[in-house]
Short mmCIF file of C-alpha atoms in Angstrom, two decimals:
data_model
loop_
_atom_site.label_atom_id
_atom_site.label_comp_id
_atom_site.label_asym_id
_atom_site.label_seq_id
_atom_site.Cartn_x
_atom_site.Cartn_y
_atom_site.Cartn_z
CA THR A 553 4.00 -53.77 -25.09
CA VAL A 554 7.29 -53.25 -26.93
CA PRO A 555 9.04 -56.59 -27.56
CA GLY A 556 12.00 -57.03 -25.27
CA HIS A 557 10.79 -54.28 -22.92
CA ASP A 558 8.05 -56.06 -21.03
CA GLN A 559 10.14 -56.61 -17.88
CA ALA A 560 10.62 -54.05 -15.15
CA PRO A 561 14.13 -52.57 -14.98
CA MET A 562 16.48 -54.17 -12.49
CA ALA A 563 16.81 -52.42 -9.16
CA PRO A 564 20.16 -50.68 -8.68
CA THR A 565 22.76 -52.50 -6.61
CA GLY A 566 24.15 -49.32 -5.07
CA ASN A 567 27.59 -49.95 -6.59
CA ARG A 568 28.66 -47.80 -9.51
CA ILE A 569 30.62 -50.50 -11.35
CA LEU A 570 27.77 -53.00 -11.21
CA ASP A 571 25.10 -50.42 -12.03
CA SER A 572 27.10 -49.14 -15.04
CA LEU A 573 27.14 -52.56 -16.69
CA PRO A 574 24.96 -53.11 -19.75
CA PRO A 575 21.64 -54.57 -18.52
CA ALA A 576 22.26 -57.99 -20.07
CA GLU A 577 25.67 -58.25 -18.40
CA ARG A 578 24.34 -57.09 -15.05
CA ALA A 579 21.64 -59.75 -15.26
CA GLN A 580 24.38 -62.36 -15.68
CA MET A 581 26.41 -60.98 -12.77
CA LEU A 582 23.65 -60.62 -10.17
CA PRO A 583 23.02 -64.33 -9.48
CA LYS A 584 26.70 -64.75 -8.65
CA LEU A 585 26.76 -61.91 -6.10
CA THR A 586 26.05 -62.21 -2.38
CA LEU A 587 25.18 -59.15 -0.29
CA LEU A 588 27.20 -59.11 2.92
CA GLN A 589 27.17 -56.94 6.03
CA LEU A 590 30.77 -55.96 6.73
CA PRO A 591 31.49 -54.96 10.35
CA TYR A 592 34.11 -52.41 11.32
CA GLY A 593 37.63 -53.82 11.31
CA GLN A 594 36.90 -56.98 9.31
CA GLN A 595 39.98 -58.08 7.37
CA LEU A 596 39.07 -59.07 3.83
CA TYR A 597 42.56 -59.56 2.39
CA GLY A 598 45.66 -60.45 4.36
CA LEU A 599 49.28 -59.89 3.43
CA GLY A 600 50.46 -62.80 1.28
CA ALA A 601 47.05 -64.51 1.39
CA ARG A 602 45.33 -65.99 -1.63
CA VAL A 603 42.46 -63.83 -2.86
CA THR A 604 39.23 -65.81 -2.93
CA HIS A 605 36.59 -63.08 -3.44
CA VAL A 606 36.15 -59.64 -4.92
CA TYR A 607 33.94 -57.05 -3.21
CA PHE A 608 31.69 -54.33 -4.63
CA PRO A 609 30.84 -52.00 -1.71
CA GLN A 610 27.38 -50.50 -1.40
CA THR A 611 27.56 -48.57 1.88
CA ALA A 612 30.79 -49.99 3.34
CA LEU A 613 34.22 -48.41 2.93
CA ILE A 614 37.21 -50.71 2.55
CA SER A 615 40.76 -49.52 3.19
CA GLU A 616 43.85 -50.92 1.50
CA LEU A 617 46.86 -50.56 3.80
CA VAL A 618 50.60 -50.88 3.48
CA VAL A 619 51.85 -52.42 6.73
CA LEU A 620 55.51 -51.83 7.59
CA SER A 621 57.75 -54.21 9.53
CA ASP A 622 57.34 -52.16 12.72
CA GLY A 623 53.54 -52.39 12.51
CA ARG A 624 52.89 -48.88 11.25
CA GLN A 625 50.16 -48.59 8.61
CA ILE A 626 49.49 -46.14 5.81
CA GLU A 627 46.32 -46.14 3.77
CA VAL A 628 46.85 -46.21 0.00
CA ALA A 629 43.26 -46.58 -1.21
CA ALA A 630 39.72 -46.23 0.14
CA ILE A 631 37.22 -48.25 -1.84
CA GLY A 632 33.51 -47.59 -1.62
CA ARG A 633 30.46 -47.62 -3.85
CA HIS A 634 32.33 -46.09 -6.82
CA GLY A 635 34.70 -49.02 -7.17
CA PHE A 636 35.54 -52.57 -6.17
CA LEU A 637 38.18 -54.48 -4.23
CA GLY A 638 39.96 -57.03 -6.39
CA LEU A 639 41.89 -55.32 -9.19
CA ARG A 640 44.69 -57.84 -8.74
CA VAL A 641 42.22 -60.65 -9.51
CA ALA A 642 41.38 -58.89 -12.77
CA MET A 643 45.12 -58.89 -13.58
CA GLY A 644 45.48 -62.56 -12.82
CA VAL A 645 47.37 -62.07 -9.54
CA GLU A 646 46.28 -64.48 -6.81
CA MET A 647 48.43 -63.37 -3.87
CA GLU A 648 47.71 -60.13 -1.99
CA THR A 649 50.49 -57.63 -1.18
CA LEU A 650 48.32 -55.25 0.87
CA VAL A 651 46.03 -55.61 3.87
CA SER A 652 42.37 -54.73 3.27
CA VAL A 653 39.99 -54.03 6.14
CA THR A 654 36.54 -52.51 6.57
CA GLN A 655 36.89 -48.97 7.92
CA VAL A 656 33.27 -47.83 7.60
CA PRO A 657 30.83 -50.67 8.36
CA GLY A 658 28.12 -51.36 5.82
CA GLU A 659 27.06 -53.61 2.97
CA ALA A 660 29.04 -54.95 0.03
CA TRP A 661 28.43 -57.45 -2.74
CA ALA A 662 30.86 -60.39 -2.78
CA MET A 663 31.73 -62.59 -5.75
CA GLU A 664 34.06 -65.58 -5.89
CA ALA A 665 37.34 -64.71 -7.59
CA MET A 666 37.06 -67.55 -10.10
CA GLU A 667 33.52 -66.48 -11.03
CA PHE A 668 34.75 -62.91 -11.49
CA GLN A 669 37.57 -64.01 -13.79
CA ALA A 670 35.11 -66.05 -15.84
CA ALA A 671 32.80 -63.04 -16.08
CA LEU A 672 35.69 -60.87 -17.26
CA ALA A 673 36.42 -63.32 -20.05
CA ALA A 674 32.78 -63.38 -21.16
CA LEU A 675 31.55 -59.82 -20.65
CA PRO A 676 33.10 -56.95 -22.67
CA GLY A 677 31.25 -54.26 -20.74
CA LEU A 678 32.70 -55.53 -17.48
CA ARG A 679 36.21 -55.60 -18.99
CA ARG A 680 35.85 -51.98 -20.09
CA LEU A 681 34.69 -50.81 -16.67
CA VAL A 682 37.39 -52.74 -14.83
CA ALA A 683 40.07 -51.26 -17.11
CA ALA A 684 38.64 -47.77 -16.63
CA TYR A 685 38.56 -48.23 -12.87
CA GLY A 686 42.19 -49.31 -12.95
CA VAL A 687 43.03 -45.97 -14.58
CA VAL A 688 40.94 -44.15 -11.95
CA ARG A 689 42.93 -45.84 -9.20
CA PHE A 690 46.22 -44.86 -10.85
CA ILE A 691 45.07 -41.24 -11.09
CA GLN A 692 44.03 -41.27 -7.43
CA VAL A 693 47.40 -42.57 -6.24
CA ALA A 694 49.31 -40.02 -8.34
CA GLN A 695 47.09 -37.12 -7.29
CA PHE A 696 47.19 -38.06 -3.60
CA ALA A 697 51.00 -38.16 -3.69
CA ALA A 698 51.05 -34.60 -5.01
CA CYS A 699 48.33 -33.59 -2.55
CA HIS A 700 50.26 -34.93 0.45
CA ALA A 701 53.35 -32.99 -0.57
CA LEU A 702 51.76 -29.67 -1.52
CA HIS A 703 48.47 -29.07 0.30
CA SER A 704 47.73 -28.16 3.90
CA LEU A 705 46.36 -30.64 6.41
CA ARG A 706 43.12 -28.65 6.64
CA GLN A 707 42.61 -28.90 2.87
CA ARG A 708 43.43 -32.60 2.81
CA CYS A 709 41.19 -33.34 5.78
CA ALA A 710 38.25 -31.58 4.08
CA ARG A 711 38.97 -33.50 0.87
CA THR A 712 39.13 -36.83 2.70
CA LEU A 713 35.85 -36.33 4.58
CA LEU A 714 34.10 -35.44 1.33
CA GLU A 715 35.52 -38.50 -0.39
CA VAL A 716 34.41 -40.81 2.41
CA SER A 717 30.94 -39.25 2.27
CA ASP A 718 30.80 -39.82 -1.50
CA GLN A 719 32.02 -43.40 -1.22
CA VAL A 720 29.51 -44.46 1.46
CA GLY A 721 26.65 -42.34 0.09
CA ALA A 722 25.89 -40.46 3.32
CA ASP A 723 26.80 -37.22 5.08
CA ASP A 724 26.71 -39.00 8.45
CA PHE A 725 29.15 -41.87 8.92
CA PHE A 726 31.30 -43.71 11.44
CA ILE A 727 35.04 -43.29 11.05
CA THR A 728 37.84 -43.41 13.60
CA GLN A 729 40.52 -40.76 14.01
CA ARG A 730 43.08 -43.55 13.74
CA PHE A 731 41.83 -44.35 10.25
CA LEU A 732 41.78 -40.68 9.25
CA ALA A 733 45.37 -40.40 10.44
CA ALA A 734 46.29 -43.40 8.26
CA MET A 735 44.50 -41.83 5.29
CA LEU A 736 46.22 -38.50 5.75
CA GLY A 737 49.64 -39.86 6.68
CA VAL A 738 49.85 -37.91 9.95
CA HIS A 739 49.78 -38.62 13.68
CA ARG A 740 46.39 -38.87 15.39
CA PRO A 741 46.75 -35.60 17.44
CA SER A 742 47.06 -33.67 14.17
CA VAL A 743 43.76 -35.17 12.99
CA THR A 744 42.09 -34.15 16.28
CA VAL A 745 43.19 -30.55 15.77
CA ALA A 746 42.06 -30.50 12.12
CA LEU A 747 38.62 -31.90 12.98
CA ARG A 748 38.17 -29.40 15.81
CA ARG A 749 38.88 -26.52 13.45
CA LEU A 750 36.32 -27.81 10.96
CA GLN A 751 33.84 -28.24 13.79
CA TRP A 752 34.47 -24.72 15.15
CA ALA A 753 33.81 -23.42 11.62
CA GLY A 754 30.42 -25.17 11.73
CA LEU A 755 31.17 -27.35 8.70
CA ILE A 756 31.04 -30.70 10.50
CA SER A 757 30.05 -32.24 13.80
CA SER A 758 32.15 -34.98 15.37
CA ARG A 759 31.24 -37.20 18.32
CA ARG A 760 32.49 -40.62 19.38
CA GLY A 761 33.66 -41.74 15.96
CA ARG A 762 30.69 -40.35 14.07
CA ILE A 763 31.16 -37.44 11.70
CA ARG A 764 28.38 -35.47 10.10
CA ILE A 765 28.96 -33.04 7.25
CA ARG A 766 26.71 -30.11 8.10
CA HIS A 767 27.52 -27.69 5.27
CA ARG A 768 28.83 -29.41 2.18
CA ALA A 769 29.37 -26.47 -0.20
CA PRO A 770 31.82 -24.52 2.01
CA LEU A 771 33.63 -27.77 2.84
CA VAL A 772 34.12 -28.33 -0.91
CA GLU A 773 35.48 -24.78 -1.17
CA MET A 774 37.91 -25.50 1.65
CA ALA A 775 39.11 -28.78 0.11
CA CYS A 776 42.07 -28.74 -2.24
CA GLU A 777 41.68 -28.91 -6.01
CA CYS A 778 42.42 -32.67 -5.89
CA TYR A 779 38.86 -33.42 -4.78
CA ARG A 780 37.25 -31.81 -7.82
CA PHE A 781 39.89 -33.14 -10.22
CA ILE A 782 39.42 -36.75 -9.13
CA ILE A 783 35.61 -36.44 -9.36
CA ALA A 784 35.92 -35.10 -12.90
CA GLU A 785 38.30 -37.88 -13.96
CA THR A 786 36.16 -40.57 -12.34
CA ASN A 787 33.07 -39.33 -14.15
CA ARG A 788 34.97 -39.09 -17.45
CA LEU A 789 36.34 -42.62 -17.22
CA LEU A 790 33.41 -44.47 -15.64
CA GLY A 791 30.63 -42.38 -17.18
CA GLY A 792 27.75 -40.58 -15.50
CA ALA A 793 28.07 -38.44 -12.39
CA ASP A 794 27.42 -38.68 -8.68
CA ALA A 795 24.71 -36.19 -7.70
CA ARG A 796 26.27 -35.85 -4.23
CA SER A 797 29.49 -34.43 -5.62
CA ALA A 798 28.22 -32.74 -8.78
#
């Protein structure tokens, strides 16, 4: 037996940030994490509320929303297994300016905000990954702004379905048309039309809030260049690659 290698490797958590940590740092993080089942529609952060936990999704998808004074909502980030909810905690900000809710039900690891800040101070690998993920989020926001202005709804809808699939780790998932409309910045009837066209093309099936990607490769071809660009930048900054989107 090789000294220092007599223990079995730790099982993956299903979250890219946690699983990319150096083994010694991940071993320190795991006892402070609690695996939760997040139901659809659960609000994790409220506008102006104090942030008490950070979340590392495994199969859940969490949406960050800007809520206007008239109640309208627009999605500005979808956080799944390639990231975590709580960048403001990493920056020392305690009050939330967005609303965060579960849009695809599933599991996520939760960690108390104070424990997370202490881990950031002690673990250099975690600091590097959190900083890299912050850059990924900036790139996503910038790219999506250009995408919304320049690409067709069909392209953006294909891109969004692929991204949701990547973030939850499945080609079959529950997602409402209301949420897709918020993600795409359009009215719900436009989403209905876009989904029907993808379904008529045989690329997806859609029934009662469940979407299944039936033919991934042609859907990738239909999606705008933003999908491939963001994958490449995410892999460059966080390291490794997701076999689903390779």
